[in-house]
């Protein structure tokens, strides 16, 4: 081991000046000393640097340093009043105000005995701080290698120590013995006790293991509890199985005070080209309904490219429950977007070059509510789709061709749908020639839609039916730009007129069934489409033009959009005769549509505003409007509000009017405490209250549709959350849930986790603690 030493700052300074005067500085090169995990061999070969007021010893035998003694070797640094090093055995002893820095872990005390080549030894009565941020104290700390340690009669906390002698952490985890294995990121503790605010909240006489990082580890997870009107008081005790690096499972027995025991499980897997999960829940006997309740959900997706031409992908999404009331009685288990429509969907897709093909089988489970029944969607058993698209250049200009076909067998109970089942074959051919240049574009397009139905039984006097409909469209637009000054700033202002013409001749479709078509909503996007219906069962006749005009303000340096204004209106030259249900079209229908206005303002990083309104010029009023705004001045401060109104369209329609507001805001702002800017995922300092919530109120119904209200308290090393959620699961039935959680920062979360609810409901909600980067051995670099 090479040792470089200096005795006094003057001698070291003179040596450095002399060296710099005689030779040029060394060239920079990569060093293994700066990698996150240097090898043990590289550490043993590294030189040691010592310094102090007095240095004595015998070359290659022993070395003693007195007075502000320091020794540094690789990731290890020792400071003390006295350091003695036996070079033959590489055994180091340090006494008096000892401070040891080892790969980002810091220890301080009065006596250290350590072999610096194997990292074996002990520290008497030290205080310690791990690079992950936690700290504690122990009667004895034993070093069993470079990645293994043990602490006897020790305590652990993530609370920051202050300078007072009487300091006590808000929470503390104590044990007779801790064993740490940082290589496996696993710890063990014997005879544990968890204390919070001088109150013991958890004690265990045996041995428990826990992770030392965010790596997965088998074992008991913190229990969760909840209180809601559906299940009463709910207590869950999940157990996690880390089966392999790409497989894991969780068993979650849950006891509900009103209903009984629910057995939940989840299996997850991840392969190179496949991934998926399986979730099962079983309640052997529901005390309220007096029957067995169950649910399962299986998701799988993957790709198969080895040995197969093209790209082959497959997916499975299977969801089923025991009865129609399951979605209301167990709202926390609902994972689908539409809880009353549960799909069993199997898909297979293939693509190569310009060809695409897909095969699908879809069957629905519809959960009916007697007070609010819904017409179930049709099963597709099967659905086969083929598509070919190409782009080429010709003497007449660029050409784009599309040919797609779709064969679907629709199946459902006729008593619920009032239609016969059928096989439908649909085909669409398209030819377009897009001409694009910097100042605008023009795209003529020709389409042919052809459909044939084979009915399972006689339908309106026929066993089969069909139709063929051509469509011509012409889409044109221009872009004008100029330099402009607005509000004292320079912008690029655009003016972008657009005209979109569509002609589709009328074909009688009143005797055709409708399996997947619906009317398009009135919006900017749908105004510039050829078909007024979505789906393939209805092709609207059209002889119309849509005129639009938009303007934008762009920041010249970045191209960021500060302002966008737009308007559009559709003008018909003939009435539309095709209707969704095959009934006669309305008499004297308006040929000039409502005006659609829209505005988006991003004046700064703080403010944002969106406005969309559908204005009826004949009535002189807006039919539908939506305005939303967001105020986000800094981290953990966000306020969003929205107002949506739709006037009645038909007799008996009451329309809708809704107010929506969401927020996350420090309550301490009320008394002038603005907190600190500690960076993302670190909060704003301790002893701060935060208000969080979202309220969605229907003025038409005179009730709160959805509501989330909560408080968060940041105690620096612990966070408390209390959240109340109320949501309707029917016209008159609501579920109220109370979520309470205590987060011991960097250690565990106890209680019912409301973070997912807050993240899903509050726009730009931020976690008070969120690990942005993993801990490093340079975190506490000495």
PDB file of C-alpha atoms in Angstrom, residues 572-760:
ATOM      1  CA  UNK A 572     -75.019  22.441 -46.055  1.00  0.00           C
ATOM      2  CA  UNK A 573     -76.239  22.832 -49.615  1.00  0.00           C
ATOM      3  CA  UNK A 574     -78.767  20.030 -49.105  1.00  0.00           C
ATOM      4  CA  UNK A 575     -80.460  18.463 -46.077  1.00  0.00           C
ATOM      5  CA  UNK A 576     -78.976  15.284 -44.592  1.00  0.00           C
ATOM      6  CA  UNK A 577     -81.470  12.452 -45.090  1.00  0.00           C
ATOM      7  CA  UNK A 578     -79.646   9.517 -43.442  1.00  0.00           C
ATOM      8  CA  UNK A 579     -80.472   9.141 -39.754  1.00  0.00           C
ATOM      9  CA  UNK A 580     -79.020   6.877 -37.099  1.00  0.00           C
ATOM     10  CA  UNK A 581     -82.207   4.934 -36.295  1.00  0.00           C
ATOM     11  CA  UNK A 582     -83.635   4.968 -39.819  1.00  0.00           C
ATOM     12  CA  UNK A 583     -86.417   7.421 -38.977  1.00  0.00           C
ATOM     13  CA  UNK A 584     -87.446  10.303 -41.198  1.00  0.00           C
ATOM     14  CA  UNK A 585     -85.094  13.320 -41.064  1.00  0.00           C
ATOM     15  CA  UNK A 586     -86.369  16.477 -39.338  1.00  0.00           C
ATOM     16  CA  UNK A 587     -88.379  18.885 -41.460  1.00  0.00           C
ATOM     17  CA  UNK A 588     -86.833  22.283 -42.250  1.00  0.00           C
ATOM     18  CA  UNK A 589     -83.540  21.331 -40.642  1.00  0.00           C
ATOM     19  CA  UNK A 590     -80.979  24.066 -40.299  1.00  0.00           C
ATOM     20  CA  UNK A 591     -78.462  24.021 -43.122  1.00  0.00           C
ATOM     21  CA  UNK A 592     -76.091  26.379 -41.363  1.00  0.00           C
ATOM     22  CA  UNK A 593     -74.595  24.756 -38.307  1.00  0.00           C
ATOM     23  CA  UNK A 594     -73.759  26.349 -35.016  1.00  0.00           C
ATOM     24  CA  UNK A 595     -70.539  28.308 -34.797  1.00  0.00           C
ATOM     25  CA  UNK A 596     -67.685  26.634 -32.965  1.00  0.00           C
ATOM     26  CA  UNK A 597     -65.326  29.000 -31.154  1.00  0.00           C
ATOM     27  CA  UNK A 598     -62.157  27.994 -29.354  1.00  0.00           C
ATOM     28  CA  UNK A 599     -59.308  29.712 -27.562  1.00  0.00           C
ATOM     29  CA  UNK A 600     -56.202  28.461 -25.793  1.00  0.00           C
ATOM     30  CA  UNK A 601     -53.979  30.806 -23.812  1.00  0.00           C
ATOM     31  CA  UNK A 602     -50.585  29.857 -22.386  1.00  0.00           C
ATOM     32  CA  UNK A 603     -49.486  33.302 -21.285  1.00  0.00           C
ATOM     33  CA  UNK A 604     -46.737  31.907 -19.035  1.00  0.00           C
ATOM     34  CA  UNK A 605     -45.680  28.838 -17.113  1.00  0.00           C
ATOM     35  CA  UNK A 606     -48.129  29.967 -14.421  1.00  0.00           C
ATOM     36  CA  UNK A 607     -51.417  30.554 -16.231  1.00  0.00           C
ATOM     37  CA  UNK A 608     -53.322  28.496 -18.805  1.00  0.00           C
ATOM     38  CA  UNK A 609     -56.848  28.966 -20.169  1.00  0.00           C
ATOM     39  CA  UNK A 610     -59.001  26.909 -22.547  1.00  0.00           C
ATOM     40  CA  UNK A 611     -62.370  27.940 -23.928  1.00  0.00           C
ATOM     41  CA  UNK A 612     -64.691  26.098 -26.319  1.00  0.00           C
ATOM     42  CA  UNK A 613     -68.235  27.187 -27.112  1.00  0.00           C
ATOM     43  CA  UNK A 614     -70.898  26.098 -29.577  1.00  0.00           C
ATOM     44  CA  UNK A 615     -72.900  29.187 -30.504  1.00  0.00           C
ATOM     45  CA  UNK A 616     -76.325  29.130 -32.182  1.00  0.00           C
ATOM     46  CA  UNK A 617     -76.652  32.400 -34.199  1.00  0.00           C
ATOM     47  CA  UNK A 618     -80.372  31.925 -34.782  1.00  0.00           C
ATOM     48  CA  UNK A 619     -81.177  31.669 -31.073  1.00  0.00           C
ATOM     49  CA  UNK A 620     -78.459  34.091 -30.109  1.00  0.00           C
ATOM     50  CA  UNK A 621     -77.108  31.801 -27.378  1.00  0.00           C
ATOM     51  CA  UNK A 622     -74.481  29.133 -26.842  1.00  0.00           C
ATOM     52  CA  UNK A 623     -75.692  25.539 -26.931  1.00  0.00           C
ATOM     53  CA  UNK A 624     -72.643  24.063 -25.264  1.00  0.00           C
ATOM     54  CA  UNK A 625     -69.669  25.681 -23.594  1.00  0.00           C
ATOM     55  CA  UNK A 626     -66.670  24.594 -21.616  1.00  0.00           C
ATOM     56  CA  UNK A 627     -64.088  26.823 -20.002  1.00  0.00           C
ATOM     57  CA  UNK A 628     -61.161  25.612 -17.932  1.00  0.00           C
ATOM     58  CA  UNK A 629     -58.204  27.349 -16.368  1.00  0.00           C
ATOM     59  CA  UNK A 630     -55.126  26.382 -14.408  1.00  0.00           C
ATOM     60  CA  UNK A 631     -52.942  28.439 -12.075  1.00  0.00           C
ATOM     61  CA  UNK A 632     -49.609  26.810 -11.213  1.00  0.00           C
ATOM     62  CA  UNK A 633     -47.215  29.399  -9.764  1.00  0.00           C
ATOM     63  CA  UNK A 634     -44.754  26.974  -8.173  1.00  0.00           C
ATOM     64  CA  UNK A 635     -44.269  23.451  -6.909  1.00  0.00           C
ATOM     65  CA  UNK A 636     -47.089  22.171  -4.666  1.00  0.00           C
ATOM     66  CA  UNK A 637     -49.303  25.099  -5.658  1.00  0.00           C
ATOM     67  CA  UNK A 638     -51.881  24.365  -8.321  1.00  0.00           C
ATOM     68  CA  UNK A 639     -55.473  25.474  -8.767  1.00  0.00           C
ATOM     69  CA  UNK A 640     -57.668  24.305 -11.650  1.00  0.00           C
ATOM     70  CA  UNK A 641     -61.277  25.167 -12.364  1.00  0.00           C
ATOM     71  CA  UNK A 642     -63.722  24.225 -15.102  1.00  0.00           C
ATOM     72  CA  UNK A 643     -67.296  25.112 -16.016  1.00  0.00           C
ATOM     73  CA  UNK A 644     -69.302  23.038 -18.502  1.00  0.00           C
ATOM     74  CA  UNK A 645     -72.851  23.751 -19.646  1.00  0.00           C
ATOM     75  CA  UNK A 646     -75.081  22.143 -22.261  1.00  0.00           C
ATOM     76  CA  UNK A 647     -78.546  23.477 -22.985  1.00  0.00           C
ATOM     77  CA  UNK A 648     -81.499  21.133 -23.617  1.00  0.00           C
ATOM     78  CA  UNK A 649     -81.584  19.852 -27.182  1.00  0.00           C
ATOM     79  CA  UNK A 650     -84.921  18.022 -27.242  1.00  0.00           C
ATOM     80  CA  UNK A 651     -88.147  18.072 -25.246  1.00  0.00           C
ATOM     81  CA  UNK A 652     -87.640  16.325 -21.935  1.00  0.00           C
ATOM     82  CA  UNK A 653     -83.881  16.904 -22.012  1.00  0.00           C
ATOM     83  CA  UNK A 654     -82.819  18.889 -18.966  1.00  0.00           C
ATOM     84  CA  UNK A 655     -79.328  19.614 -20.260  1.00  0.00           C
ATOM     85  CA  UNK A 656     -76.408  19.775 -17.864  1.00  0.00           C
ATOM     86  CA  UNK A 657     -74.441  22.320 -15.922  1.00  0.00           C
ATOM     87  CA  UNK A 658     -71.331  21.307 -13.979  1.00  0.00           C
ATOM     88  CA  UNK A 659     -68.679  23.042 -11.922  1.00  0.00           C
ATOM     89  CA  UNK A 660     -65.321  21.388 -11.349  1.00  0.00           C
ATOM     90  CA  UNK A 661     -62.517  22.652  -9.133  1.00  0.00           C
ATOM     91  CA  UNK A 662     -59.313  20.961  -8.005  1.00  0.00           C
ATOM     92  CA  UNK A 663     -56.347  22.134  -5.972  1.00  0.00           C
ATOM     93  CA  UNK A 664     -53.196  21.411  -4.018  1.00  0.00           C
ATOM     94  CA  UNK A 665     -52.098  24.375  -1.907  1.00  0.00           C
ATOM     95  CA  UNK A 666     -50.063  25.014   1.257  1.00  0.00           C
ATOM     96  CA  UNK A 667     -52.313  26.276   4.049  1.00  0.00           C
ATOM     97  CA  UNK A 668     -49.294  27.973   5.641  1.00  0.00           C
ATOM     98  CA  UNK A 669     -49.533  30.617   2.915  1.00  0.00           C
ATOM     99  CA  UNK A 670     -52.473  32.084   4.858  1.00  0.00           C
ATOM    100  CA  UNK A 671     -50.126  33.363   7.578  1.00  0.00           C
ATOM    101  CA  UNK A 672     -47.248  34.341   5.280  1.00  0.00           C
ATOM    102  CA  UNK A 673     -45.170  31.161   5.548  1.00  0.00           C
ATOM    103  CA  UNK A 674     -44.170  30.492   1.935  1.00  0.00           C
ATOM    104  CA  UNK A 675     -41.855  27.574   2.718  1.00  0.00           C
ATOM    105  CA  UNK A 676     -38.612  26.685   0.960  1.00  0.00           C
ATOM    106  CA  UNK A 677     -37.761  25.634  -2.581  1.00  0.00           C
ATOM    107  CA  UNK A 678     -36.071  22.285  -1.897  1.00  0.00           C
ATOM    108  CA  UNK A 679     -36.442  20.907  -5.410  1.00  0.00           C
ATOM    109  CA  UNK A 680     -38.783  18.293  -6.884  1.00  0.00           C
ATOM    110  CA  UNK A 681     -40.003  15.497  -4.651  1.00  0.00           C
ATOM    111  CA  UNK A 682     -38.754  17.066  -1.399  1.00  0.00           C
ATOM    112  CA  UNK A 683     -41.646  19.219  -0.226  1.00  0.00           C
ATOM    113  CA  UNK A 684     -41.235  22.758   1.092  1.00  0.00           C
ATOM    114  CA  UNK A 685     -39.880  22.054   4.566  1.00  0.00           C
ATOM    115  CA  UNK A 686     -41.291  20.675   7.778  1.00  0.00           C
ATOM    116  CA  UNK A 687     -44.297  21.705   9.861  1.00  0.00           C
ATOM    117  CA  UNK A 688     -46.405  22.603   6.819  1.00  0.00           C
ATOM    118  CA  UNK A 689     -50.063  21.894   6.089  1.00  0.00           C
ATOM    119  CA  UNK A 690     -51.437  21.294   2.592  1.00  0.00           C
ATOM    120  CA  UNK A 691     -55.027  21.312   1.404  1.00  0.00           C
ATOM    121  CA  UNK A 692     -55.907  18.973  -1.465  1.00  0.00           C
ATOM    122  CA  UNK A 693     -59.188  18.257  -3.171  1.00  0.00           C
ATOM    123  CA  UNK A 694     -61.454  18.132  -6.164  1.00  0.00           C
ATOM    124  CA  UNK A 695     -65.187  18.889  -6.295  1.00  0.00           C
ATOM    125  CA  UNK A 696     -67.441  18.102  -9.255  1.00  0.00           C
ATOM    126  CA  UNK A 697     -70.888  19.623  -8.699  1.00  0.00           C
ATOM    127  CA  UNK A 698     -73.926  19.197 -10.970  1.00  0.00           C
ATOM    128  CA  UNK A 699     -76.156  22.256 -10.780  1.00  0.00           C
ATOM    129  CA  UNK A 700     -78.764  20.454 -12.891  1.00  0.00           C
ATOM    130  CA  UNK A 701     -79.129  17.594 -10.397  1.00  0.00           C
ATOM    131  CA  UNK A 702     -78.329  19.776  -7.396  1.00  0.00           C
ATOM    132  CA  UNK A 703     -75.760  17.327  -6.005  1.00  0.00           C
ATOM    133  CA  UNK A 704     -72.061  16.623  -5.727  1.00  0.00           C
ATOM    134  CA  UNK A 705     -71.236  14.059  -8.410  1.00  0.00           C
ATOM    135  CA  UNK A 706     -67.689  13.333  -7.202  1.00  0.00           C
ATOM    136  CA  UNK A 707     -65.748  14.807  -4.353  1.00  0.00           C
ATOM    137  CA  UNK A 708     -62.300  14.437  -2.835  1.00  0.00           C
ATOM    138  CA  UNK A 709     -61.245  16.490   0.191  1.00  0.00           C
ATOM    139  CA  UNK A 710     -58.050  16.037   2.129  1.00  0.00           C
ATOM    140  CA  UNK A 711     -55.309  17.406   4.317  1.00  0.00           C
ATOM    141  CA  UNK A 712     -51.609  16.611   4.270  1.00  0.00           C
ATOM    142  CA  UNK A 713     -49.161  17.491   7.017  1.00  0.00           C
ATOM    143  CA  UNK A 714     -45.432  17.425   6.333  1.00  0.00           C
ATOM    144  CA  UNK A 715     -43.557  16.785   9.571  1.00  0.00           C
ATOM    145  CA  UNK A 716     -40.222  16.676   7.720  1.00  0.00           C
ATOM    146  CA  UNK A 717     -39.503  12.979   8.365  1.00  0.00           C
ATOM    147  CA  UNK A 718     -43.152  11.914   8.448  1.00  0.00           C
ATOM    148  CA  UNK A 719     -46.279  12.850   6.522  1.00  0.00           C
ATOM    149  CA  UNK A 720     -49.879  12.404   7.630  1.00  0.00           C
ATOM    150  CA  UNK A 721     -52.770  12.311   5.179  1.00  0.00           C
ATOM    151  CA  UNK A 722     -56.519  12.304   5.715  1.00  0.00           C
ATOM    152  CA  UNK A 723     -58.693  12.097   2.601  1.00  0.00           C
ATOM    153  CA  UNK A 724     -62.476  11.820   2.211  1.00  0.00           C
ATOM    154  CA  UNK A 725     -63.823  10.574  -1.135  1.00  0.00           C
ATOM    155  CA  UNK A 726     -67.469  10.447  -2.156  1.00  0.00           C
ATOM    156  CA  UNK A 727     -68.659   9.135  -5.522  1.00  0.00           C
ATOM    157  CA  UNK A 728     -71.972   8.010  -6.986  1.00  0.00           C
ATOM    158  CA  UNK A 729     -72.326   4.465  -8.319  1.00  0.00           C
ATOM    159  CA  UNK A 730     -75.847   4.957  -9.652  1.00  0.00           C
ATOM    160  CA  UNK A 731     -78.608   7.515  -9.805  1.00  0.00           C
ATOM    161  CA  UNK A 732     -79.192   7.506  -6.054  1.00  0.00           C
ATOM    162  CA  UNK A 733     -76.487   5.321  -4.505  1.00  0.00           C
ATOM    163  CA  UNK A 734     -73.216   6.851  -3.305  1.00  0.00           C
ATOM    164  CA  UNK A 735     -70.133   5.424  -1.652  1.00  0.00           C
ATOM    165  CA  UNK A 736     -68.135   7.388   0.901  1.00  0.00           C
ATOM    166  CA  UNK A 737     -64.603   6.373   1.814  1.00  0.00           C
ATOM    167  CA  UNK A 738     -62.210   7.715   4.452  1.00  0.00           C
ATOM    168  CA  UNK A 739     -58.489   7.188   3.832  1.00  0.00           C
ATOM    169  CA  UNK A 740     -55.941   7.773   6.602  1.00  0.00           C
ATOM    170  CA  UNK A 741     -52.219   7.290   6.090  1.00  0.00           C
ATOM    171  CA  UNK A 742     -49.033   7.816   8.044  1.00  0.00           C
ATOM    172  CA  UNK A 743     -45.901   7.916   5.899  1.00  0.00           C
ATOM    173  CA  UNK A 744     -42.589   7.442   7.682  1.00  0.00           C
ATOM    174  CA  UNK A 745     -40.410   9.042   5.031  1.00  0.00           C
ATOM    175  CA  UNK A 746     -37.879   6.639   3.566  1.00  0.00           C
ATOM    176  CA  UNK A 747     -39.215   3.716   5.602  1.00  0.00           C
ATOM    177  CA  UNK A 748     -42.875   2.752   5.187  1.00  0.00           C
ATOM    178  CA  UNK A 749     -46.452   3.894   4.673  1.00  0.00           C
ATOM    179  CA  UNK A 750     -49.071   2.771   7.155  1.00  0.00           C
ATOM    180  CA  UNK A 751     -52.809   2.917   6.460  1.00  0.00           C
ATOM    181  CA  UNK A 752     -54.962   3.245   3.363  1.00  0.00           C
ATOM    182  CA  UNK A 753     -52.979   4.791   0.506  1.00  0.00           C
ATOM    183  CA  UNK A 754     -54.789   7.838  -0.956  1.00  0.00           C
ATOM    184  CA  UNK A 755     -51.960   8.889  -3.304  1.00  0.00           C
ATOM    185  CA  UNK A 756     -53.486   7.171  -6.340  1.00  0.00           C
ATOM    186  CA  UNK A 757     -56.826   8.878  -5.690  1.00  0.00           C
ATOM    187  CA  UNK A 758     -55.170  12.287  -5.370  1.00  0.00           C
ATOM    188  CA  UNK A 759     -53.030  11.785  -8.490  1.00  0.00           C
ATOM    189  CA  UNK A 760     -56.004  10.686 -10.604  1.00  0.00           C
TER     190      UNK A 760
END
